[in-house]
Amino acid sequence: MSTTPTTTLSAGSHQHHHHRARRLRNFILPDGREVHIALSPEDAETLRQRLNAIRGPGEPFDLVISGSPEHLDHLRTAHTHHENRREALKQKHGEEAFDEFENVRAELEALGSELHMLTDHAVSLDANFSKYGYSAHLRSYDHSEPGSSASSISGFHDPDHEKRDWEAEKRNGRIMKIYKKPTVRQYFHKGLLWRASETTEVASFELFVDLLYVGILAINGDHVGEDPTGHELLRFSITFIMSWKIWSDLALVISWFETDDILQRVSVIVIMVCLFGLTTNMIEGLHDTYTMLVSFYLASRFFMGSYYIMLAGTVPMVRGVMIMQAILTIIPGVLWIGSTQVEYPQRLGLIWTAIVIELTAGMLVVVVIRGGKFISKRLGEWSDRVFEFYPAVNIEHKTERTNAFVALVFGYSVVAIIYQNAAHFGLNAFFGKAALGLVQAFCFNWIYFELDGADLFQHAIRRNVASALLWSSVHLPFIMSFVLAAGSLSKLVVATDCHDAELEDLTEFYQHKSEHEIPIGLRWFYCAGLGIALFCMGLISISHIHKDAPGTRIPKRYRLINRFIICIILICLPLSHSSLNSLHLIATTTGLTIWVLVLELWGMSCWGESFFGEKRACKYTARCKISKKDLESAVKGGHVIKVEELKERGEKGMYVGA
């Protein structure tokens, strides 16, 4: 299955033709050691045992994982050695040693092709590794021709790739097909992740779906702030989870399969109509409009279930997973239907049972697929047979979609604090509370995107199954808690329980929204929401492996301890309700959030670093002329070109300015 382009020579001719052959499995270093290449760490251990059994103690060998830095270094060493050997033979023997030269050339071409594949054509995966972390279990494939795929660590370099790129450009103007057979973007097979070499981008219609969630966040968040009771919290939780489940299922299917046809757009419209119907029945969702709420929800879920069945028929490679997804749609669906026949509050048992199944069943399937052999031998054999291929989440698409949704949530918190002033001089307590809320939202955005989600050595999805499940599952309580806090903050901003907060300074609409005394439930919603959201952000940070610069002032684990202590303080703030009015409460929570941010920024820096400018002397840049041949040789050999030596070698250096 795995192929690379190699070069063969026609007898008596200097012309060569590209064809497909097997990947390079081993080669010889200049010192005589043989280097063997394993596709994965598991293959490496098996190969090492086999080589130790068949080779003697005086026959050393190196074993590297394909695509690793050691593999690349050995290829460069062997490549440079054979280039030097070829030049020496030419000078010593001339044209009469043509046959010997050609043998060396064949070896050099094989190594050069492998090196070329691991360097020049690794742009897509190198960028992926740089942002999300290296994985020896990751492979990529190209659709080079129908019915076949050539794969490698960095993607197959088709000799006709320029022609195919031009053909793709010509196809840009063609009409969109009504139906196109779905293609799996990435999948797991025998412990390896195979993914398309191209980058998956977020489609415009996905962003359009998010616009509907702007309304869902506003309706749910504003209403929970108006009635801060346990019953309202229950209604908010159930309806928000239902809308989140529709969003996550849609994002998952789009991440799994590439279709890009009209039928896909029509399917998205159907889902959006069902989601819109769900949204119009949220406020009275537990009572008068409960049947309509569940009807629209199940219409969306069963539509997705039928889509899974269709995929099981059209994409037999992942049939087992698609049938399992359809079953996991039907089981909780039966419970939802049963809940419509039971009166409140007895129906809550069926509701939460269905929700738990919907949120956890997918994780259990992954556990069975990945760890069935550890539970029982029979279960492992069954899962290996049924789920030999199963689709994987595309890391770029998943993170971009999640980031977009989180940005919507932060955006709602900004919109929620906006009020309208009626006073001639509007710098009062209302403005102060709104400004503090804005600073608080900005700090949360800063921590989530630029501290917890940046400078990653390994993303949670790339790290392992446990961290991926933690990262995926913790986003729901994080988003729910922050929306709960933002909805409560909208009421706190217009509260008149503090100095310089006169009711007449607000317009009529916000006067009706204002309260002179803050309900204890509103305090708990606001403070506990912020505390739980910050705690979930800490769990998200734990799921990643961040780059650890030497000499960090405060290690990550101690910074997280500080964050969790602040979470406890935030959650306990409502206990002091008698001494904290709305202005004091918002100022306190904002101050604690700023403290977390400042400690993170200071703690992740290194001793000796300055926060103001650069301590090092200014450097100058210059443009130097160098031959193309020398530049290509340096790139292939991994050498560094020293600008200072260009003058001594006779090259022309030209200084162009400071």
XYZ file of C-alpha atoms in Angstrom:
658
model
C 0.000 0.000 0.000
C 2.838 2.360 0.793
C 4.776 3.561 -2.207
C 7.372 6.105 -3.251
C 8.609 7.293 -6.601
C 11.973 5.834 -7.570
C 14.114 6.048 -10.668
C 15.139 3.316 -13.087
C 17.527 3.618 -16.019
C 17.163 2.194 -19.460
C 20.179 0.184 -20.596
C 22.677 2.349 -22.357
C 20.667 5.506 -21.849
C 20.853 8.459 -19.492
C 17.098 8.947 -19.529
C 15.100 7.800 -16.512
C 11.422 7.197 -15.902
C 9.419 7.400 -12.707
C 7.379 4.474 -11.538
C 5.869 3.316 -8.264
C 7.728 0.888 -6.074
C 7.824 -0.179 -2.466
C 8.918 2.243 0.208
C 12.570 2.152 1.280
C 12.772 -0.243 4.254
C 16.515 -0.187 4.973
C 19.778 1.360 3.743
C 23.492 1.386 4.602
C 25.347 4.215 6.356
C 28.925 5.188 5.364
C 30.334 3.382 8.428
C 28.697 0.097 7.343
C 25.812 0.124 9.778
C 22.448 -0.900 8.345
C 19.481 1.348 9.121
C 16.051 -0.306 9.298
C 12.842 1.741 9.111
C 9.700 0.964 11.134
C 6.342 2.545 10.372
C 5.290 2.940 14.024
C 6.643 2.424 17.564
C 4.793 -0.912 17.766
C 6.354 -2.063 14.488
C 9.738 -0.895 15.773
C 9.599 -3.193 18.780
C 8.591 -6.198 16.651
C 11.249 -5.445 14.044
C 13.924 -5.034 16.719
C 13.166 -8.474 18.160
C 13.281 -10.066 14.708
C 16.590 -8.402 13.807
C 18.176 -9.378 17.121
C 17.209 -12.981 16.456
C 18.654 -13.217 12.924
C 21.734 -10.981 13.247
C 24.921 -11.770 15.099
C 26.471 -9.663 17.882
C 29.072 -8.286 15.454
C 26.445 -6.939 13.057
C 25.265 -3.605 14.477
C 22.194 -1.892 13.086
C 20.095 1.215 13.725
C 16.308 1.147 14.001
C 14.378 4.371 13.367
C 10.704 5.309 13.082
C 9.668 6.582 9.677
C 9.573 10.355 9.586
C 11.449 10.839 12.856
C 14.406 13.255 13.157
C 16.804 10.273 13.394
C 15.418 8.868 10.126
C 15.943 12.219 8.434
C 19.521 12.578 9.744
C 20.514 9.099 8.568
C 19.046 9.768 5.114
C 20.999 12.990 4.824
C 24.215 11.297 5.930
C 23.851 8.487 3.395
C 22.773 10.899 0.675
C 25.828 13.127 1.201
C 28.137 10.107 1.295
C 26.923 8.776 -2.051
C 27.144 12.208 -3.660
C 30.786 12.478 -2.593
C 31.440 8.957 -3.785
C 29.981 9.715 -7.203
C 32.178 12.786 -7.639
C 35.274 10.818 -6.631
C 34.518 8.061 -9.142
C 34.015 10.534 -11.946
C 37.368 12.177 -11.314
C 39.209 8.890 -10.956
C 37.729 6.745 -13.720
C 36.044 9.046 -16.217
C 33.491 7.765 -18.739
C 34.887 4.213 -18.846
C 33.453 3.503 -15.394
C 29.939 4.414 -16.488
C 28.308 1.251 -15.196
C 29.723 1.699 -11.712
C 28.575 5.283 -11.678
C 25.089 4.190 -12.602
C 24.877 1.761 -9.678
C 25.778 4.568 -7.308
C 23.312 6.845 -9.060
C 20.474 4.359 -8.556
C 21.206 4.206 -4.832
C 21.433 7.988 -4.671
C 18.105 8.427 -6.451
C 16.325 6.091 -4.033
C 17.701 7.984 -1.028
C 17.032 11.337 -2.697
C 13.401 10.465 -3.349
C 12.905 9.462 0.264
C 14.631 12.623 1.495
C 12.646 14.757 -0.943
C 9.408 13.237 0.332
C 10.336 13.899 3.955
C 11.442 17.519 3.393
C 10.188 19.398 0.333
C 6.710 17.802 0.346
C 6.105 17.831 4.095
C 4.651 21.325 4.214
C 1.122 20.299 5.200
C 2.021 17.796 7.906
C 5.001 19.808 9.141
C 2.648 22.704 9.809
C 0.276 20.269 11.525
C 3.107 18.870 13.671
C 4.311 22.367 14.523
C 0.891 23.494 15.755
C -0.494 20.311 17.310
C 2.577 18.157 18.052
C 4.475 15.341 16.356
C 2.949 11.867 16.131
C 4.734 8.775 14.856
C 1.305 7.185 14.295
C 0.233 9.719 11.663
C 0.298 8.996 7.922
C -1.091 10.916 4.981
C -2.455 9.868 1.629
C -3.210 11.470 -1.728
C -5.840 10.432 -4.231
C -3.337 10.035 -7.040
C -5.582 7.909 -9.201
C -8.941 6.191 -8.821
C -8.875 3.059 -6.779
C -5.385 3.553 -5.429
C -3.640 5.697 -2.895
C 0.007 6.319 -2.288
C 0.911 7.120 1.249
C 3.819 8.290 3.260
C 4.709 10.199 6.356
C 4.550 13.469 4.510
C 2.297 12.644 1.598
C 3.109 10.973 -1.717
C 4.941 13.057 -4.288
C 3.255 12.263 -7.535
C 5.528 13.135 -10.487
C 2.454 14.504 -12.216
C 1.397 16.650 -9.263
C 1.889 19.903 -11.168
C -0.450 18.650 -13.893
C -3.035 17.558 -11.320
C -2.838 20.958 -9.604
C -3.490 22.657 -12.944
C -6.393 20.323 -13.615
C -7.796 21.192 -10.189
C -7.574 24.886 -11.059
C -9.498 24.291 -14.279
C -12.236 22.462 -12.342
C -12.826 25.459 -10.065
C -15.393 26.887 -12.444
C -17.491 23.746 -12.826
C -20.986 23.373 -11.450
C -21.454 21.807 -8.006
C -22.757 18.237 -8.209
C -26.124 17.316 -6.727
C -24.616 14.207 -5.169
C -21.034 13.068 -4.756
C -19.959 9.897 -3.003
C -18.603 10.788 0.462
C -14.885 10.343 1.052
C -13.407 9.632 4.490
C -11.094 12.513 5.363
C -9.078 10.536 7.914
C -9.369 7.134 9.555
C -7.650 4.758 11.959
C -6.384 1.395 10.750
C -4.335 -0.976 12.912
C -3.235 1.789 15.264
C -2.196 4.218 12.515
C -4.004 7.423 11.598
C -4.328 7.898 7.852
C -5.383 11.339 6.713
C -5.680 13.259 3.477
C -2.613 15.355 2.756
C -4.637 18.512 2.099
C -5.760 20.782 4.938
C -9.435 20.664 5.942
C -10.939 24.146 6.014
C -14.091 25.338 7.742
C -16.862 25.762 5.176
C -18.880 28.971 4.944
C -22.169 27.170 5.659
C -20.727 25.941 8.972
C -20.162 29.539 10.020
C -23.727 30.311 8.940
C -24.986 27.594 11.291
C -23.122 29.330 14.112
C -25.154 32.476 13.483
C -28.243 30.621 14.679
C -26.437 29.812 17.899
C -26.008 33.531 18.528
C -29.764 33.638 19.055
C -29.758 30.445 21.122
C -27.108 31.857 23.469
C -29.003 35.136 23.834
C -32.386 33.503 24.530
C -31.069 30.941 26.969
C -28.594 33.249 28.715
C -30.923 36.240 29.103
C -33.817 34.174 30.400
C -31.729 32.354 32.995
C -30.604 35.746 34.312
C -34.203 36.945 34.615
C -35.261 34.007 36.791
C -32.276 32.710 38.838
C -33.935 29.644 40.348
C -33.188 25.949 40.436
C -36.013 25.199 38.014
C -34.655 27.720 35.505
C -31.155 26.219 35.848
C -32.653 22.818 35.069
C -34.448 24.152 31.987
C -31.290 25.967 30.842
C -29.146 22.837 31.218
C -31.487 20.512 29.329
C -32.211 22.829 26.406
C -28.582 23.946 26.056
C -27.315 20.345 25.978
C -29.886 19.488 23.313
C -28.749 22.354 21.074
C -25.073 21.529 21.737
C -25.629 17.897 20.748
C -27.046 18.943 17.371
C -24.085 21.269 16.773
C -21.470 18.678 17.774
C -23.037 15.919 15.628
C -23.132 18.168 12.581
C -19.518 19.279 13.091
C -18.418 15.651 13.581
C -19.969 14.366 10.348
C -18.539 17.251 8.332
C -15.135 16.548 9.876
C -15.371 12.825 9.061
C -16.481 13.006 5.424
C -15.771 15.209 2.431
C -18.727 15.556 0.055
C -19.039 19.202 -1.042
C -22.264 18.680 -2.977
C -25.739 20.203 -3.074
C -27.225 17.368 -1.013
C -24.892 18.246 1.861
C -26.115 21.852 1.849
C -29.738 20.718 1.774
C -29.061 18.410 4.724
C -27.582 21.325 6.678
C -30.690 23.384 5.935
C -32.904 20.585 7.286
C -30.831 20.439 10.470
C -31.010 24.216 10.846
C -34.807 24.229 10.464
C -35.075 21.598 13.207
C -32.691 23.605 15.378
C -34.730 26.751 14.765
C -37.883 24.936 15.848
C -36.071 23.715 18.960
C -35.048 27.305 19.766
C -38.617 28.662 19.514
C -39.780 26.197 22.177
C -36.990 26.578 24.763
C -38.520 28.968 27.294
C -41.510 26.746 28.146
C -39.581 23.642 27.169
C -40.236 21.667 30.354
C -43.995 22.274 30.387
C -46.363 23.525 27.677
C -44.046 23.213 24.669
C -42.132 20.114 25.783
C -43.638 17.852 23.108
C -42.746 20.320 20.354
C -39.253 20.762 21.815
C -38.586 17.017 21.750
C -40.213 16.635 18.320
C -37.842 19.103 16.661
C -34.891 17.610 18.527
C -35.713 14.047 17.492
C -36.366 15.153 13.914
C -32.786 16.407 13.793
C -31.359 13.350 15.556
C -33.247 10.797 13.443
C -32.306 12.677 10.284
C -28.655 12.286 11.328
C -29.325 8.610 12.088
C -30.685 8.035 8.590
C -27.619 9.812 7.213
C -25.413 7.363 9.136
C -27.314 4.459 7.547
C -26.790 5.981 4.107
C -23.062 6.330 4.812
C -22.908 2.708 5.945
C -24.133 1.687 2.511
C -22.048 4.061 0.410
C -18.788 3.866 2.407
C -18.442 0.184 3.377
C -14.949 0.752 4.791
C -16.453 2.396 7.911
C -19.790 0.553 7.869
C -19.413 -0.813 11.402
C -18.930 2.615 12.952
C -21.808 4.149 10.992
C -24.238 1.399 12.038
C -23.120 1.840 15.645
C -23.743 5.609 15.396
C -27.251 4.947 14.070
C -27.963 2.571 16.979
C -26.695 5.154 19.459
C -29.168 7.600 17.924
C -32.155 5.266 18.228
C -31.653 4.145 21.864
C -31.835 7.597 23.522
C -34.473 8.584 20.952
C -36.799 5.947 22.389
C -36.254 7.421 25.861
C -37.032 10.934 24.589
C -40.273 9.676 23.041
C -41.172 7.939 26.293
C -40.552 11.157 28.255
C -43.321 12.908 26.299
C -45.821 10.415 27.733
C -44.847 11.117 31.351
C -45.765 14.190 33.375
C -43.244 16.577 34.915
C -41.218 15.986 37.119
C -41.318 12.191 36.579
C -40.057 12.668 33.023
C -36.732 14.056 34.310
C -35.446 10.527 34.945
C -35.917 9.592 31.280
C -34.527 12.940 30.110
C -31.249 12.703 32.017
C -30.820 9.026 31.166
C -31.118 9.903 27.474
C -28.704 12.841 27.863
C -26.086 10.727 29.648
C -26.275 8.076 26.911
C -25.937 10.686 24.167
C -22.944 12.375 25.781
C -21.026 9.250 26.823
C -21.949 6.473 24.374
C -19.567 7.754 21.704
C -16.702 7.737 24.206
C -17.539 4.177 25.253
C -17.421 3.060 21.615
C -13.939 4.561 21.272
C -12.850 2.784 24.466
C -14.180 -0.534 23.132
C -12.464 -0.059 19.770
C -9.121 0.989 21.241
C -9.116 -1.184 24.368
C -11.439 -4.110 23.664
C -8.536 -6.564 23.639
C -7.718 -5.583 27.219
C -11.288 -6.320 28.362
C -11.556 -9.754 26.748
C -9.923 -11.581 23.864
C -13.259 -12.262 22.172
C -14.319 -8.612 22.419
C -10.965 -7.533 20.987
C -11.263 -9.884 18.022
C -14.832 -8.724 17.368
C -13.935 -5.018 17.520
C -10.877 -5.543 15.295
C -13.082 -7.246 12.724
C -16.064 -4.898 12.827
C -14.149 -1.660 13.397
C -11.018 -2.405 11.372
C -11.418 1.059 9.859
C -13.061 3.848 11.789
C -13.171 7.577 10.967
C -11.087 9.960 13.013
C -11.665 13.552 14.035
C -9.721 16.027 11.924
C -7.667 17.984 14.426
C -7.599 21.244 12.450
C -11.336 21.216 11.734
C -12.291 20.238 15.282
C -10.184 22.923 16.933
C -11.274 25.626 14.477
C -14.961 24.801 14.925
C -14.637 24.662 18.706
C -12.685 27.918 18.773
C -15.363 29.566 16.652
C -18.087 28.444 19.069
C -16.105 29.616 22.104
C -15.607 32.976 20.378
C -19.407 33.209 20.023
C -19.773 32.584 23.748
C -17.250 35.292 24.611
C -19.031 37.557 22.139
C -22.351 36.964 23.897
C -20.796 38.000 27.216
C -19.816 41.311 25.615
C -23.272 41.879 24.102
C -24.980 40.968 27.393
C -23.359 43.841 29.332
C -24.409 46.540 26.872
C -27.029 48.937 28.236
C -28.405 52.322 27.208
C -27.627 55.420 29.256
C -30.208 58.203 29.847
C -28.083 60.521 32.017
C -26.324 63.635 30.702
C -23.069 62.479 32.312
C -22.895 58.724 31.927
C -19.712 57.914 33.861
C -21.513 56.216 36.713
C -21.655 52.823 38.443
C -23.496 51.273 35.497
C -20.654 52.162 33.157
C -18.066 51.010 35.679
C -19.696 47.590 36.067
C -20.059 47.158 32.310
C -16.419 48.158 31.734
C -15.243 45.687 34.375
C -17.335 42.976 32.741
C -15.722 43.788 29.393
C -12.227 43.522 30.907
C -13.196 40.225 32.511
C -14.423 38.748 29.210
C -11.250 39.920 27.474
C -9.108 38.213 30.120
C -10.988 34.933 29.682
C -10.535 35.211 25.918
C -6.808 35.917 26.429
C -6.316 32.942 28.714
C -8.254 30.485 26.541
C -6.844 31.340 23.116
C -3.389 32.794 23.743
C -2.227 30.993 26.881
C -4.023 27.641 27.168
C -4.471 27.063 23.437
C -1.182 28.381 22.054
C 2.497 27.374 22.110
C 1.587 23.679 22.238
C 4.123 20.881 22.129
C 1.293 18.391 21.673
C -2.429 19.077 21.344
C -4.794 17.042 23.519
C -6.291 15.313 20.464
C -2.817 14.365 19.235
C -1.552 13.378 22.714
C -3.632 10.271 23.527
C -7.206 8.990 23.756
C -7.733 10.035 27.378
C -6.600 13.627 26.818
C -8.667 13.867 23.628
C -11.814 12.696 25.435
C -11.107 15.112 28.295
C -10.610 18.043 25.909
C -13.799 17.246 23.990
C -16.054 16.574 26.975
C -14.978 19.471 29.204
C -15.913 22.129 26.642
C -19.640 21.616 27.243
C -19.593 22.477 30.997
C -17.113 25.283 30.269
C -19.397 26.927 27.718
C -22.563 26.354 29.754
C -20.997 27.853 32.884
C -19.695 30.926 31.088
C -23.051 31.560 29.376
C -24.718 31.219 32.781
C -22.321 33.787 34.254
C -22.713 36.141 31.274
C -26.510 36.033 31.487
C -26.319 36.841 35.195
C -23.821 39.634 34.565
C -26.327 41.370 32.290
C -28.629 41.769 35.319
C -25.831 42.794 37.693
C -24.716 45.614 35.384
C -28.100 47.399 35.583
C -28.701 46.674 39.287
C -29.204 49.794 41.447
C -27.958 48.395 44.773
C -24.752 50.478 44.829
C -23.747 54.138 44.988
C -24.110 56.307 41.853
C -26.539 53.866 40.216
C -29.793 55.786 39.824
C -32.713 54.120 38.069
C -33.431 57.322 36.078
C -30.003 57.061 34.431
C -31.220 54.049 32.416
C -33.611 54.012 29.467
C -37.097 52.594 30.009
C -36.276 49.085 28.763
C -33.356 48.680 31.149
C -35.313 50.251 34.020
C -37.724 47.313 33.810
C -34.749 44.945 33.750
C -33.063 46.571 36.763
C -33.424 45.376 40.363
C -32.520 47.146 43.563
C -31.616 43.952 45.452
C -29.655 41.121 43.898
C -31.279 37.691 44.376
C -28.987 35.130 45.992
C -29.595 32.813 43.047
C -28.202 35.424 40.665
C -25.028 35.665 42.766
C -24.581 31.899 42.660
C -25.194 31.752 38.920
C -22.636 34.492 38.294
C -19.882 33.439 40.675
C -20.228 29.667 40.315
C -20.478 30.066 36.545
C -17.181 31.957 36.411
C -15.496 29.562 38.837
C -16.558 26.421 36.973
C -15.633 27.992 33.622
C -12.159 28.863 34.892
C -11.810 25.357 36.357
C -12.750 23.784 33.026
C -10.195 25.980 31.283
C -7.624 24.579 33.690
C -8.613 21.036 32.704
C -8.291 22.009 29.046
C -4.785 23.294 29.767
C -3.916 20.036 31.567
C -5.030 18.002 28.553
C -2.401 19.735 26.361
C 1.368 19.430 26.606
C 2.794 22.929 26.342
C 6.297 23.793 25.267
C 8.424 24.151 28.380
C 11.118 26.762 27.961
C 14.165 26.204 30.216
C 14.255 28.561 33.170
C 10.499 29.210 33.402
C 9.699 31.363 36.422
C 6.710 29.279 37.564
C 6.109 25.782 36.116
C 2.720 25.070 34.585
C 1.542 22.800 37.408
C 1.999 25.542 40.021
C 0.254 28.118 37.841
C -2.692 25.721 37.567
C -2.779 25.290 41.353
C -3.150 29.062 41.640
C -5.945 28.968 39.061
C -7.848 26.247 40.907
C -7.543 28.179 44.185
C -9.080 31.209 42.463
C -11.882 28.952 41.191
C -12.726 27.963 44.768
C -12.714 31.607 45.845
C -15.021 32.581 42.970
C -17.491 29.809 43.748
C -17.574 30.762 47.445
C -18.074 34.519 46.893
C -21.910 34.349 47.173
C -21.495 33.357 50.826
C -20.538 36.984 51.538
C -23.665 38.419 49.899
C -24.378 40.816 52.745
C -21.104 42.742 52.290
C -20.754 42.758 48.493
C -23.059 44.815 46.287
C -23.138 44.357 42.516
C -20.223 46.745 41.878
C -18.051 45.142 44.557
C -18.928 41.665 43.306
C -18.022 42.403 39.673
C -14.866 44.247 40.721
C -13.794 41.301 42.874
C -14.338 38.693 40.174
C -12.586 40.875 37.589
C -9.634 41.433 39.922
C -9.288 37.695 40.558
C -9.423 37.008 36.811
C -6.735 39.636 36.150
C -4.594 38.043 38.870
C -4.803 34.672 37.106
C -3.834 36.288 33.798
C -0.922 38.277 35.233
C 0.480 35.279 37.095
C 0.226 33.167 33.931
C 2.045 35.784 31.859
C 4.768 36.326 34.442
C 5.105 32.673 35.395
C 5.469 31.354 31.848
C 8.300 33.790 31.103
C 11.933 32.927 31.837
C 14.324 34.356 34.411
C 16.473 37.069 32.897
C 13.932 37.968 30.235
C 12.731 41.541 30.017
C 9.107 42.529 29.468
C 10.230 45.780 27.832
C 11.987 45.425 24.493
C 14.932 43.145 23.796
C 18.013 42.755 25.970
C 20.120 41.547 23.053
C 21.945 43.907 20.741
C 20.236 44.901 17.512
C 21.068 42.768 14.496
C 21.409 43.824 10.880
C 20.179 42.029 7.809
C 21.970 41.824 4.488
C 21.283 40.297 1.094
C 24.096 38.076 -0.183
C 24.545 36.599 -3.629
C 25.074 32.838 -3.625
C 24.925 30.344 -6.435
C 21.812 28.201 -6.790
C 23.948 25.049 -6.837
C 25.533 25.838 -3.458
C 22.154 26.723 -1.978
C 20.573 23.437 -3.139
C 23.533 21.442 -1.809
C 23.206 23.117 1.584
C 19.467 22.420 1.756
C 19.866 18.751 0.785
C 22.692 18.204 3.227
C 21.124 20.161 6.048
C 24.172 22.447 6.261
C 24.231 26.037 7.492
C 25.553 28.676 5.110
C 27.893 31.063 6.947
C 27.649 34.516 5.465
C 31.086 35.458 6.801
C 32.739 32.844 4.596
C 31.169 34.066 1.350
C 33.810 36.774 0.903
C 36.688 34.330 1.425
C 35.196 31.922 -1.125
C 34.997 34.646 -3.734
C 31.246 35.160 -3.496
C 29.924 38.690 -3.744
C 28.285 39.977 -0.599
C 26.155 43.103 -0.695
C 25.131 45.030 2.414
C 21.721 46.579 1.933
C 21.158 48.488 5.149
C 20.542 48.365 8.846
